[in-house]
C-alpha cells in the first residue's frame, strides 16, 4: 500500500529533552522564591549541562555562591514553541531541578531531576541518559524548515493529508506542519472545536537536510497515489479566510 510506512520510531525522552535544550531561545529560572526569564543567555555543554551567562551583579549569581553545594536550589524551565502559528503552540516543556555553581565566568547548572511534558504525557528523564543523548540533528534548523513548508508549499501540506486516516480529518478547517525530526513529520489538524496531531513517519531516519528532502519526496509520492480525503475537501472553504 502506498500510504504504509515501515519506520515508526519516535525520539526517546532523553533525545527529545536535549532537542528542547538545543532549540530553546529562553530559559525561566525559579530560585530563592523568585522567577526570572533569561533570553539568549544560556548554552548547553556537550554533556547536557546548562551554562547560564548572567551579569556579575545578578542576584542569581549571589544565591548560587551562597547556596550549599549539591542541594537543589533552582528550577529551570524551557518551552518548545511551534514555529508555525497554530493553536496551543507549546509542544513540550522541560523542567530541570538542581543547583548552580560558578564556573569560568558563568553559572553551570547541575541537574538532580529532569521532567519532560508532552501532549502524550509527562515523564521523568534519566539523568545519565540525558547526559549521553544528543539533540535531534534537525532540531536547530527545524524552525526554518517548517515555516518554509507552511509558507511556500501549502499545496504539499494539503497533499500530505491524503496519508491521514479520514476519521482524523473529520471536521478539519486547517492543517499545518507542527514538528519535524529525523523520524517523521507531525501535522496539526485544527477543527472548529479542538485540534489533534497526526504523525507521518519516514521510511528511515533523516540525519541531514538532504536526507529530509528525500524522505519528504517519498511521503509526497505516496500521497499522490492515495485517494483525496473527503473530510478535508468538505471543509476547505472554512479556513482562516
XYZ file of C-alpha atoms in Angstrom:
241
model
C 0.000 0.000 0.000
C 1.304 3.469 -0.887
C 0.441 5.028 2.457
C 2.132 2.456 4.651
C 5.454 3.151 6.425
C 7.969 0.687 7.823
C 9.791 3.139 10.139
C 7.694 4.038 13.157
C 10.295 5.147 15.708
C 9.976 8.446 17.545
C 12.564 10.350 19.604
C 13.283 8.881 23.023
C 12.550 11.104 26.015
C 16.230 11.963 26.585
C 16.752 12.853 22.923
C 13.587 14.945 22.919
C 14.748 16.764 26.058
C 18.139 17.508 24.511
C 16.385 18.820 21.402
C 14.316 21.179 23.534
C 17.502 22.421 25.206
C 19.247 22.890 21.866
C 16.462 24.874 20.228
C 15.099 26.930 23.147
C 15.961 30.630 22.984
C 14.926 31.450 26.548
C 15.131 29.943 29.995
C 12.979 30.691 33.035
C 14.770 30.278 36.355
C 12.959 29.940 39.668
C 15.261 30.365 42.649
C 15.120 31.917 46.111
C 11.373 32.350 45.767
C 11.669 34.456 42.612
C 11.340 33.803 38.909
C 13.377 35.404 36.130
C 13.386 34.975 32.369
C 16.738 34.879 30.557
C 16.689 35.326 26.775
C 19.700 34.250 24.741
C 21.709 33.762 27.921
C 22.207 30.013 28.043
C 24.246 27.456 26.163
C 24.386 23.675 26.508
C 27.611 21.789 27.136
C 28.416 18.519 25.408
C 27.335 16.577 28.489
C 23.964 18.326 28.593
C 24.732 20.765 31.402
C 23.129 24.163 31.013
C 25.571 27.075 31.189
C 23.868 30.331 32.119
C 25.568 33.649 31.442
C 24.355 36.314 33.903
C 25.614 39.781 34.895
C 28.160 39.958 37.706
C 25.674 41.802 39.896
C 22.929 39.214 39.326
C 21.111 38.088 42.454
C 21.087 34.594 40.979
C 24.895 34.577 40.933
C 24.976 35.654 44.573
C 22.451 32.967 45.531
C 24.490 30.316 43.712
C 27.648 31.283 45.583
C 25.891 31.227 48.959
C 23.800 28.078 48.461
C 25.031 24.797 49.976
C 26.749 22.879 47.192
C 24.785 19.942 45.871
C 21.468 20.966 47.372
C 18.619 21.634 44.906
C 18.313 25.395 44.764
C 16.729 26.226 41.409
C 14.333 25.018 38.742
C 14.937 25.774 35.076
C 12.039 25.703 32.617
C 12.325 25.508 28.848
C 9.398 25.723 26.437
C 9.364 24.168 22.985
C 7.251 26.502 20.838
C 5.958 25.556 17.393
C 7.483 27.891 14.766
C 4.322 27.796 12.638
C 1.304 29.693 14.050
C -1.092 27.052 15.350
C -3.388 26.679 18.312
C -1.654 25.607 21.519
C 1.852 26.372 20.229
C 3.686 24.893 23.233
C 4.729 21.446 22.018
C 6.674 20.446 25.123
C 8.029 21.778 28.411
C 11.219 20.673 30.114
C 11.941 21.276 33.797
C 15.362 20.771 35.355
C 15.761 20.856 39.131
C 19.236 21.152 40.588
C 21.897 23.588 41.689
C 24.162 26.238 40.186
C 27.909 26.530 40.593
C 30.048 29.438 39.352
C 32.365 28.243 36.596
C 34.628 30.266 34.267
C 32.524 33.411 34.279
C 29.130 31.722 34.070
C 26.814 29.544 36.117
C 26.916 25.820 35.440
C 23.681 24.035 36.307
C 23.964 20.542 37.773
C 20.587 18.782 37.413
C 19.246 16.412 40.013
C 15.932 15.775 38.243
C 14.584 16.268 34.728
C 10.904 16.188 33.763
C 9.577 16.378 30.217
C 5.928 17.100 29.492
C 4.466 16.479 26.044
C 0.891 16.006 24.814
C 1.483 12.260 25.101
C 2.230 12.556 28.810
C 4.814 13.545 31.416
C 7.965 11.508 32.011
C 10.950 11.722 34.334
C 14.077 11.660 32.172
C 17.002 9.573 33.380
C 19.902 11.956 34.038
C 22.552 9.584 32.686
C 20.545 9.138 29.516
C 20.091 12.909 29.274
C 23.848 13.442 29.544
C 24.604 10.831 26.885
C 21.831 11.769 24.455
C 22.305 14.093 21.506
C 19.698 16.513 20.162
C 17.872 15.599 17.005
C 20.090 16.572 14.030
C 17.231 18.648 12.594
C 16.396 20.477 15.843
C 18.341 23.673 15.141
C 17.065 24.032 11.578
C 13.527 22.834 12.294
C 12.029 26.319 12.582
C 13.192 27.396 9.124
C 12.216 24.053 7.595
C 8.665 24.131 8.944
C 7.978 27.791 8.173
C 9.215 27.269 4.615
C 6.950 24.244 4.218
C 3.930 26.131 5.586
C 4.518 29.400 3.728
C 5.924 28.250 0.396
C 4.329 24.833 -0.051
C 0.777 24.811 1.377
C -0.209 22.603 -1.566
C 2.276 19.976 -0.381
C 0.856 20.114 3.151
C -2.639 19.577 1.775
C -1.426 16.691 -0.365
C 0.124 15.043 2.702
C -3.318 14.904 4.323
C -4.081 12.078 1.897
C -1.888 9.923 4.162
C -4.086 10.692 7.178
C -6.956 8.445 8.185
C -10.282 10.041 7.112
C -11.639 9.888 10.663
C -8.753 12.081 11.850
C -9.652 14.714 9.253
C -13.348 14.842 10.067
C -14.315 18.453 10.732
C -10.856 19.794 9.844
C -10.706 23.504 8.997
C -6.915 23.810 8.734
C -3.852 21.563 8.668
C -0.386 22.894 9.440
C 3.058 21.307 9.871
C 3.665 21.175 13.618
C 7.016 19.418 14.020
C 9.689 17.506 12.160
C 12.516 15.339 13.439
C 14.736 12.662 11.983
C 11.968 10.099 12.421
C 8.970 11.847 10.860
C 6.691 14.826 10.264
C 3.815 15.790 12.582
C 0.753 17.638 11.290
C -1.571 19.703 13.473
C -5.212 19.218 12.468
C -7.378 22.095 13.653
C -11.138 21.706 13.873
C -13.891 24.149 14.719
C -13.693 22.714 18.216
C -10.348 21.410 19.354
C -7.411 20.025 17.439
C -5.335 16.881 17.083
C -1.936 15.781 15.831
C -1.055 13.112 13.296
C 2.447 11.768 12.766
C 3.726 10.704 9.343
C 6.806 8.531 9.956
C 9.642 8.399 7.436
C 10.627 5.060 5.931
C 14.053 5.524 7.578
C 15.693 8.247 9.694
C 16.898 11.524 8.171
C 20.097 12.871 9.689
C 20.682 15.732 7.236
C 18.568 18.262 5.348
C 19.370 16.423 2.114
C 18.042 13.177 3.589
C 14.996 15.011 4.921
C 14.271 16.325 1.425
C 14.375 12.773 0.079
C 12.113 11.477 2.876
C 9.606 14.267 2.178
C 9.595 13.421 -1.520
C 8.808 9.811 -0.613
C 5.859 10.934 1.532
C 4.582 13.240 -1.222
C 4.824 10.474 -3.814
C 2.895 8.177 -1.500
C 0.314 10.910 -1.008
C -0.045 11.435 -4.747
C -1.039 7.800 -5.173
C -3.521 7.904 -2.287
C -7.166 8.954 -2.514
C -8.078 12.536 -1.650
C -9.613 12.802 1.863
C -13.251 13.812 1.559
C -13.359 15.246 5.085
C -10.799 17.921 4.241
C -12.425 18.682 0.884
C -15.714 19.313 2.625
C -14.183 21.955 4.908
C -11.644 23.585 2.625
C -13.703 26.774 2.408
C -13.922 27.072 6.202
C -10.302 28.139 6.772
C -8.979 31.389 8.159
C -10.176 33.439 5.200
